[in-house]
Structure formats: structure tokens, C-alpha cells
């Protein structure tokens, strides 16, 4: 089976982290995000994946390389963003698409049953089958009402107003190559959600009601939620064992005298000074935290430095190489740009 992973969005909601690291390889629980997705695909018989990249594509290739656990990785890079469907057309024109393929949004962490979805697709003779998942708040997703026979009745991308169902597009599609040939125009950006799927309603578009774990990691609170779920084992993974506080500490870290956890992740070569507290927070690689600091529910990108006695309040995200001076406070939900300096008693400079 072949899969194409859409990994070219700019990840705007995860800025400032995504200014320097593209969302597909953003460290999640200490591993590049897509490695979880590739494990999942491999478990459902995918032998080769096309990674559709745009924004910071070299970085994706550098991190993931050309194989993953024996699975071939093929990169297709677009010069200009082609939306969600345009990249599939580009792959078609490159002559690399098989008769039937899986298309995945590249920011979804899930264990939904692709094997069952593929079987349903084959049994109904659909032209495209979308995995649907139930969520409480549908407002940031594509809402997909279906009839009793599973046929999609409408595709409503991020529409306002009351929704007729809580089932949303989970970002995992089985698609016949014929649909790519006939429904996706060439040479311009095309959206599955706003153009292709609405046009396919009543013409061979089916839904598959999936269950299991599902989260889109593309927003700060969901990135942290996915981290906690992986640490607690709510989603099965091949992560190394966590310590007694449910935390993961990478290689070469120095943390003696610090209070780490619960549910924190340190990348490699981080240090946290004595009497500092780090709770439900994520440090990417080479983050240096001084003594007597307090950091809660926050994400610090690679190379961030935090001076002694500084405080980072919940919801903060600090871009790569940012510096927090001794005694400074980074406020609730703050965003600190890569390389910026937060001074004591002031705002980022
Ligand atoms: N190659 C490429 N080129 N990939 C792109 C482009 C592009 O121009 N634009 C977006 N993508 C990728 C993103 O990197 C992401 O993996 C995926 O396409 C979906 O884009 P998002 O920007 O994350 O969309 P969303 O989360 O707002 O909404 C989508 O996902 C929801 C489920 O998480 C839609 O498909 C919704 O219908 C769906 O419910
Ligand atoms: Mg998304």
C-alpha cells in the first residue's frame, strides 16, 4: 500500500516553534512527530510513503532520511504551496501514484484502524473514503454528515453555526487514482476540503466511522495534550520507559537537584539547575535552565537559555535560541520569537 503524507503547511498556529522547525518533524515526546505517523502507517501495511513538503522541506528530509523502519520515503517538494489536494496531483504528474492510495494530513497523531477503512473502501466500491472521528468541538475541523449507508451528505469545512453531527474529517483518506486524474486540476493550489470533497458529494464519497485515539497536534494546547497522552501511555508507542514522574529525559541531560515532572520531556543535552521546577513542560534539545526557576505547562524550543530565578508561566512558547534573563517573568500564554531576549521587569526585546 502507498501513502502520501501532506507535510507542507506552515504550521502557523505553532509559531514561534515552527519558524525554525517544520511541524512534521517538530519533536514530540522527544521524537520527530512524523516518526509516530510512519510507525502507524507501517503497522497497516504501507511499504512506501510520499512526503509532500513545501515549507522548510530540506529540514524534513534531513531529519527523516530515505527510509523509516524499512519503509521507503520519497519526497515531493512544491515550489509554491499547492494546498491539500494540489500536491497529490503533482505526485500523479511525477508518475509515482499507484491505483489506490492513502492520503494523510501530516499533523495527526492517531491509532485509528486504516486496515478496516481500506476494507470498507473496497467493499463499498467508493471513489474516496474519509475517516471520520467524533470530537466535542467541531469548529476547527471539517464537519462530515453521512447517511445510514455511509455516503457523505455534505462536507462543511470550518463552517460557523450549529453542526448537524460531531463527526469530523480525521485527515485520513483512501482515494482512487482516477479521482486525482479527474477531480484535481493541475498547476494551481487546490483544496480537498473546499473544492474536491464538496464536488464529490453524491458521486462516490463515503465516510468510515473510526474510533480510537485521535488528535491534531497543530495547535499549542493540543501539542501539549498529545505529549501528555504519549507519556501516560494513553496512546501506545515505542517510546522508552518514562521515569516515576511520567517524564522522559533525553541523553546527556544534567538535572541533579532539579524537580522535574510530572509529565515533562527534555530533549538531548539539556540542563536544569538546582531547585528549579519543571512541570508538564517540554524542552527541545540543548535548552539550558539556571537555578531556582519555575516553568509550568510551557514549550521551550532548541537552544533556549533561561537565567537563574526566572519564571515561565503556563501556555508559553519560546522560539529557538530565545533568552530569558535572570529573574525575568514570561507571562501566561506568551510567545517569544526565536532569538529574542526577555528582560527582567520588561517584555521581549
Ligand atoms: N504539501 C502541502 N502543501 N501540505 C499542506 C499545504 C500545502 O500547501 N497546506 C497544508 N498542508 C498540510 C499541513 O501540513 C497539514 O499536515 C495538512 O495539510 C492539513 O493542513 P492544516 O493546516 O493542519 O489543516 P487543519 O488542521 O486546519 O484542517 C484539516 O485537518 C482537520 C483534521 O485535523 C482539514 O483537513 C479538516 O477538514 C480536518 O478536520
Ligand atoms: Mg491540522
Coordinates of C-alpha atoms and ligand atoms in Angstrom, one line a residue:
X1 CA 0.0 0.0 0.0
X2 CA 1.1 3.5 -0.8
X3 CA 0.6 6.6 1.3
X4 CA 1.1 10.3 0.7
X5 CA 1.6 12.5 3.7
X6 CA 0.7 16.2 3.5
X7 CA 3.6 17.8 5.3
X8 CA 3.9 21.2 3.6
X9 CA 1.8 23.6 5.7
X10 CA 3.5 26.5 7.5
X11 CA 2.2 25.4 10.9
X12 CA 1.2 29.0 11.8
X13 CA -0.6 28.1 15.0
X14 CA 2.6 26.5 16.4
X15 CA 4.7 29.7 15.9
X16 CA 7.2 30.6 17.1
X17 CA 8.3 26.9 17.2
X18 CA 7.6 26.4 13.5
X19 CA 9.6 29.4 12.4
X20 CA 12.7 27.2 12.6
X21 CA 11.4 23.6 12.8
X22 CA 8.6 22.5 10.4
X23 CA 5.6 20.9 12.1
X24 CA 6.1 17.4 10.6
X25 CA 9.4 17.0 12.4
X26 CA 8.7 19.0 15.5
X27 CA 9.9 17.0 18.4
X28 CA 7.0 15.3 20.2
X29 CA 7.9 13.4 23.3
X30 CA 11.5 13.6 22.1
X31 CA 10.9 12.2 18.6
X32 CA 10.2 13.9 15.3
X33 CA 6.4 14.0 15.1
X34 CA 6.2 12.1 11.7
X35 CA 8.0 9.1 13.1
X36 CA 4.8 8.3 15.1
X37 CA 2.7 8.6 11.9
X38 CA 5.1 6.5 9.9
X39 CA 5.1 3.7 12.6
X40 CA 1.3 3.8 12.4
X41 CA 1.2 3.6 8.6
X42 CA 3.8 0.7 8.6
X43 CA 1.6 -1.2 11.0
X44 CA -1.2 -1.0 8.4
X45 CA 0.8 -2.4 5.5
X46 CA 2.2 0.8 4.0
X47 CA 5.5 0.0 2.3
X48 CA 6.3 3.3 0.8
X49 CA 5.4 6.9 1.7
X50 CA 5.5 10.0 -0.3
X51 CA 6.2 13.0 1.9
X52 CA 4.7 16.1 0.3
X53 CA 6.8 19.0 1.5
X54 CA 7.0 22.7 0.9
X55 CA 7.8 25.0 3.8
X56 CA 11.3 24.1 5.2
X57 CA 11.4 20.9 3.2
X58 CA 15.1 20.3 3.5
X59 CA 14.7 20.1 7.2
X60 CA 12.1 17.4 6.9
X61 CA 14.4 15.3 4.7
X62 CA 17.4 15.9 6.9
X63 CA 15.6 14.6 9.9
X64 CA 13.8 11.6 8.4
X65 CA 16.1 10.5 5.7
X66 CA 15.2 8.0 2.9
X67 CA 13.8 5.0 4.9
X68 CA 11.9 4.5 8.1
X69 CA 12.0 1.0 9.6
X70 CA 12.3 -0.5 6.1
X71 CA 9.7 1.8 4.6
X72 CA 10.8 3.8 1.6
X73 CA 10.4 7.6 1.9
X74 CA 10.0 9.6 -1.3
X75 CA 10.0 13.4 -1.2
X76 CA 7.9 15.6 -3.5
X77 CA 8.6 19.3 -3.0
X78 CA 6.4 22.1 -4.3
X79 CA 7.8 25.5 -5.2
X80 CA 4.6 27.3 -4.2
X81 CA 2.1 25.9 -1.7
X82 CA -0.4 23.8 -3.6
X83 CA -2.9 23.3 -0.8
X84 CA -4.0 19.9 0.4
X85 CA -5.0 18.3 -3.0
X86 CA -2.6 20.1 -5.4
X87 CA 0.4 18.0 -4.0
X88 CA -1.4 14.8 -4.9
X89 CA -1.9 16.0 -8.5
X90 CA 1.8 16.9 -8.5
X91 CA 2.7 13.3 -7.4
X92 CA 0.4 12.0 -10.2
X93 CA 2.2 14.0 -12.7
X94 CA 5.5 12.7 -11.4
X95 CA 4.2 9.2 -12.4
X96 CA 4.6 7.8 -8.9
X97 CA 0.9 7.2 -7.9
X98 CA -0.4 3.7 -7.6
X99 CA -4.0 2.8 -8.5
X100 CA -5.3 3.4 -4.9
X101 CA -3.6 5.4 -2.2
X102 CA -3.9 6.7 1.3
X103 CA -3.6 10.5 1.8
X104 CA -2.9 11.7 5.3
X105 CA -2.8 15.1 6.9
X106 CA 0.7 15.2 8.3
X107 CA -0.2 16.6 11.7
X108 CA -2.5 13.9 13.1
X109 CA -1.5 11.5 15.9
X110 CA -3.9 8.6 15.9
X111 CA -4.2 4.8 16.1
X112 CA -7.4 4.6 14.0
X113 CA -7.8 1.4 12.0
X114 CA -6.6 2.1 8.5
X115 CA -6.9 -1.6 7.6
X116 CA -10.6 -1.5 8.4
X117 CA -11.0 1.7 6.4
X118 CA -9.3 0.2 3.4
X119 CA -11.5 -2.9 3.6
X120 CA -14.7 -0.7 3.8
X121 CA -13.5 1.3 0.8
X122 CA -13.0 -1.9 -1.2
X123 CA -16.4 -3.3 -0.1
X124 CA -18.5 -0.2 -1.0
X125 CA -16.7 0.5 -4.3
X126 CA -16.4 4.1 -3.2
X127 CA -14.1 6.5 -5.2
X128 CA -12.9 8.1 -1.9
X129 CA -13.4 7.1 1.7
X130 CA -12.8 9.6 4.5
X131 CA -12.0 8.5 8.1
X132 CA -14.4 10.3 10.4
X133 CA -13.9 10.8 14.1
X134 CA -16.1 12.3 16.8
X135 CA -15.0 15.4 18.6
X136 CA -16.7 17.7 21.1
X137 CA -15.9 21.0 19.5
X138 CA -16.1 20.7 15.7
X139 CA -15.3 24.4 15.0
X140 CA -11.7 23.9 13.8
X141 CA -12.5 21.0 11.6
X142 CA -14.4 19.8 8.5
X143 CA -17.8 18.5 9.6
X144 CA -19.0 15.5 7.6
X145 CA -22.6 14.3 7.9
X146 CA -23.3 10.9 6.4
X147 CA -26.4 8.8 5.6
X148 CA -27.1 5.4 7.2
X149 CA -25.2 3.7 4.3
X150 CA -22.1 5.7 5.0
X151 CA -22.4 8.0 1.9
X152 CA -21.2 11.5 2.7
X153 CA -24.1 14.0 2.5
X154 CA -22.1 17.3 2.8
X155 CA -18.5 18.4 3.5
X156 CA -18.5 21.6 5.7
X157 CA -15.0 22.9 6.3
X158 CA -14.8 25.1 9.4
X159 CA -18.2 26.5 9.0
X160 CA -19.9 28.6 11.6
X161 CA -23.2 27.8 13.3
X162 CA -24.6 24.7 14.8
X163 CA -23.4 21.5 13.2
X164 CA -25.6 18.5 12.4
X165 CA -23.1 16.0 13.6
X166 CA -20.0 15.7 15.8
X167 CA -18.2 13.6 13.2
X168 CA -15.3 15.4 11.5
X169 CA -12.8 14.7 8.8
X170 CA -9.9 13.0 10.6
X171 CA -7.5 13.7 7.8
X172 CA -7.0 10.1 6.5
X173 CA -8.4 9.3 3.0
X174 CA -8.4 6.3 0.7
X175 CA -8.5 7.7 -2.8
X176 CA -8.6 6.1 -6.2
X177 CA -6.1 7.5 -8.7
X178 CA -8.9 8.1 -11.1
X179 CA -10.2 10.8 -8.7
X180 CA -6.9 12.6 -8.7
X181 CA -6.9 12.5 -12.5
X182 CA -10.4 13.7 -13.0
X183 CA -11.1 16.0 -10.0
X184 CA -7.9 17.8 -9.1
X185 CA -6.9 20.5 -11.6
X186 CA -3.2 20.8 -12.5
X187 CA -0.8 23.7 -11.9
X188 CA -2.5 25.5 -9.1
X189 CA -3.3 25.3 -5.4
X190 CA -6.3 23.0 -4.8
X191 CA -8.1 22.2 -1.5
X192 CA -9.6 18.8 -0.8
X193 CA -11.8 20.3 1.8
X194 CA -13.2 23.3 -0.1
X195 CA -13.2 22.0 -3.7
X196 CA -12.6 18.3 -4.2
X197 CA -14.7 16.7 -1.5
X198 CA -17.7 19.1 -1.8
X199 CA -17.7 18.3 -5.6
X200 CA -17.6 14.5 -4.8
X201 CA -20.6 14.5 -2.5
X202 CA -23.2 12.2 -4.1
X203 CA -20.6 10.9 -6.5
X204 CA -18.8 8.1 -4.7
X205 CA -17.7 9.8 -1.5
X206 CA -18.0 7.6 1.6
X207 CA -17.2 8.0 5.3
X208 CA -15.7 5.4 7.6
X209 CA -16.6 5.9 11.2
X210 CA -13.3 5.4 13.0
X211 CA -12.7 5.1 16.7
X212 CA -9.7 5.2 19.0
X213 CA -7.2 7.9 19.8
X214 CA -7.1 10.9 17.5
X215 CA -5.6 14.4 17.9
X216 CA -4.4 17.1 15.5
X217 CA -1.1 18.4 17.1
X218 CA -1.2 21.7 15.1
X219 CA -2.2 24.0 18.0
X220 CA -0.3 24.7 21.2
X221 CA -2.7 23.2 23.6
X222 CA -3.1 20.1 21.5
X223 CA 0.7 19.7 21.1
X224 CA 0.9 19.6 24.9
X225 CA -2.1 17.3 25.2
X226 CA -0.6 14.8 22.7
X227 CA 2.7 15.0 24.7
X228 CA 0.9 14.1 27.9
X229 CA -1.1 11.3 26.2
X230 CA 2.1 9.7 24.8
X231 CA 3.9 10.0 28.2
X232 CA 1.0 8.4 30.1
X233 CA 0.6 5.6 27.5
X234 CA -2.9 6.6 26.6
X235 CA -1.6 6.1 23.0
X236 CA 0.6 3.1 22.6
X237 CA 4.0 3.9 21.1
X238 CA 7.6 2.6 21.0
X239 CA 8.8 5.4 23.4
X240 CA 11.4 4.4 26.0
X241 CA 10.0 3.9 29.5
X242 CA 9.1 7.0 31.4
X243 CA 10.5 7.8 34.9
X244 CA 8.5 7.7 38.1
X245 CA 7.1 11.2 37.4
X246 CA 5.9 10.1 34.0
X247 CA 8.7 12.2 32.3
X248 CA 11.2 11.5 29.6
X249 CA 14.8 12.8 29.9
X250 CA 17.0 12.7 26.8
X251 CA 20.6 11.7 26.6
X252 CA 23.3 13.9 28.0
X253 CA 21.0 15.9 30.3
X254 CA 22.1 17.3 33.6
X255 CA 19.3 17.7 36.1
X256 CA 20.6 16.9 39.5
X257 CA 18.9 18.9 42.3
X258 CA 16.1 20.0 39.9
X259 CA 12.4 18.9 40.3
X260 CA 11.4 17.5 37.0
X261 CA 7.9 16.3 36.4
X262 CA 5.2 15.4 36.3
X263 CA 4.8 14.8 32.6
X264 CA 7.8 16.7 31.2
X265 CA 10.1 16.0 28.3
X266 CA 13.7 17.0 28.0
X267 CA 15.4 16.6 24.6
X268 CA 19.1 15.8 24.5
X269 CA 21.8 17.8 26.2
X270 CA 19.6 20.0 28.3
X271 CA 20.4 21.1 31.8
X272 CA 18.2 22.3 34.6
X273 CA 19.8 23.9 37.6
X274 CA 19.3 23.0 41.3
X275 CA 16.0 23.8 42.9
X276 CA 14.3 24.6 39.6
X277 CA 10.9 23.2 39.0
X278 CA 9.7 21.9 35.6
X279 CA 6.1 20.7 35.4
X280 CA 4.2 19.4 32.4
X281 CA 6.6 21.2 30.1
X282 CA 8.7 20.4 27.1
X283 CA 12.3 21.3 26.4
X284 CA 13.6 20.6 23.0
X285 CA 17.4 19.9 22.5
X286 CA 20.2 21.9 24.2
X287 CA 17.9 24.0 26.5
X288 CA 19.8 25.5 29.5
X289 CA 17.8 26.4 32.6
X290 CA 19.5 28.0 35.5
X291 CA 18.9 27.5 39.3
X292 CA 15.7 28.4 41.2
X293 CA 13.5 28.7 38.1
X294 CA 9.8 27.7 37.8
X295 CA 8.5 26.5 34.4
X296 CA 4.9 25.2 34.0
X297 CA 2.9 23.9 31.0
X298 CA 5.3 25.5 28.5
X299 CA 7.4 24.6 25.5
X300 CA 10.9 25.8 25.0
X301 CA 12.5 25.3 21.6
X302 CA 16.1 24.2 20.9
X303 CA 18.9 26.3 22.4
X304 CA 16.7 28.4 24.7
X305 CA 18.5 29.8 27.8
X306 CA 16.7 30.7 31.0
X307 CA 18.6 32.6 33.7
X308 CA 18.6 31.9 37.4
X309 CA 15.3 32.7 39.2
X310 CA 13.2 33.2 36.1
X311 CA 9.6 32.1 35.9
X312 CA 7.8 30.9 32.9
X313 CA 4.0 30.8 33.3
X314 CA 1.6 28.3 31.7
X315 CA 0.9 28.3 28.0
X316 CA 4.2 30.0 27.0
X317 CA 6.1 29.0 23.8
X318 CA 9.7 30.2 23.4
X319 CA 11.3 30.1 19.9
X320 CA 14.6 28.6 19.2
X321 CA 17.6 30.4 20.9
X322 CA 15.4 32.8 22.9
X323 CA 16.9 34.0 26.1
X324 CA 15.2 34.7 29.4
X325 CA 17.3 36.9 31.7
X326 CA 17.8 36.1 35.4
X327 CA 14.7 36.9 37.4
X328 CA 12.6 37.7 34.4
X329 CA 8.9 36.5 34.1
X330 CA 7.5 35.1 30.9
X331 CA 3.7 35.6 31.3
X332 CA 0.7 33.3 30.6
X333 CA 0.4 32.2 27.0
X334 CA 3.4 34.3 26.0
X335 CA 5.0 33.9 22.6
X336 CA 8.7 34.7 22.5
X337 CA 10.3 34.9 19.0
X338 CA 13.4 32.9 18.1
X339 CA 16.5 34.7 19.4
X340 CA 14.5 37.3 21.4
X341 CA 15.6 38.4 24.9
X342 CA 13.1 38.6 27.8
X343 CA 14.5 41.1 30.3
X344 CA 13.7 41.2 34.0
X345 CA 10.8 43.6 34.6
X346 CA 10.1 44.1 30.9
X347 CA 8.7 42.5 27.7
X348 CA 10.7 40.7 25.0
X349 CA 13.3 42.9 23.3
Ligands
LIG1 N1 2.3 19.9 0.8 C1 1.4 20.7 1.3 N2 1.2 21.9 0.7 N3 0.8 20.4 2.5 C2 0.0 21.3 3.0 C3 -0.3 22.5 2.4 C4 0.3 22.9 1.2 O1 0.1 23.9 0.6 N4 -1.2 23.2 3.2 C5 -1.5 22.4 4.3 N5 -0.8 21.3 4.2 C6 -0.7 20.1 5.1 C7 -0.4 20.6 6.5 O2 1.0 20.5 6.8 C8 -1.2 19.6 7.3 O3 -0.4 18.4 7.6 C9 -2.4 19.2 6.5 O4 -2.0 19.6 5.1 C10 -3.7 19.9 6.9 O5 -3.5 21.2 7.0 P1 -3.8 22.1 8.3 O6 -3.5 23.5 8.1 O7 -3.3 21.4 9.5 O8 -5.4 22.0 8.3 P2 -6.4 22.0 9.5 O9 -5.9 21.2 10.7 O10 -6.8 23.4 9.8 O11 -7.7 21.2 8.9 C11 -7.5 20.0 8.3 O12 -7.4 18.9 9.2 C12 -8.5 18.7 10.0 C13 -8.2 17.5 10.9 O13 -7.1 17.8 11.7 C14 -8.8 19.7 7.4 O14 -8.5 18.6 6.6 C15 -10.0 19.5 8.2 O15 -11.1 19.1 7.3 C16 -9.8 18.4 9.2 O16 -10.9 18.2 10.0
LIG2 MG1 -4.1 20.4 11.2

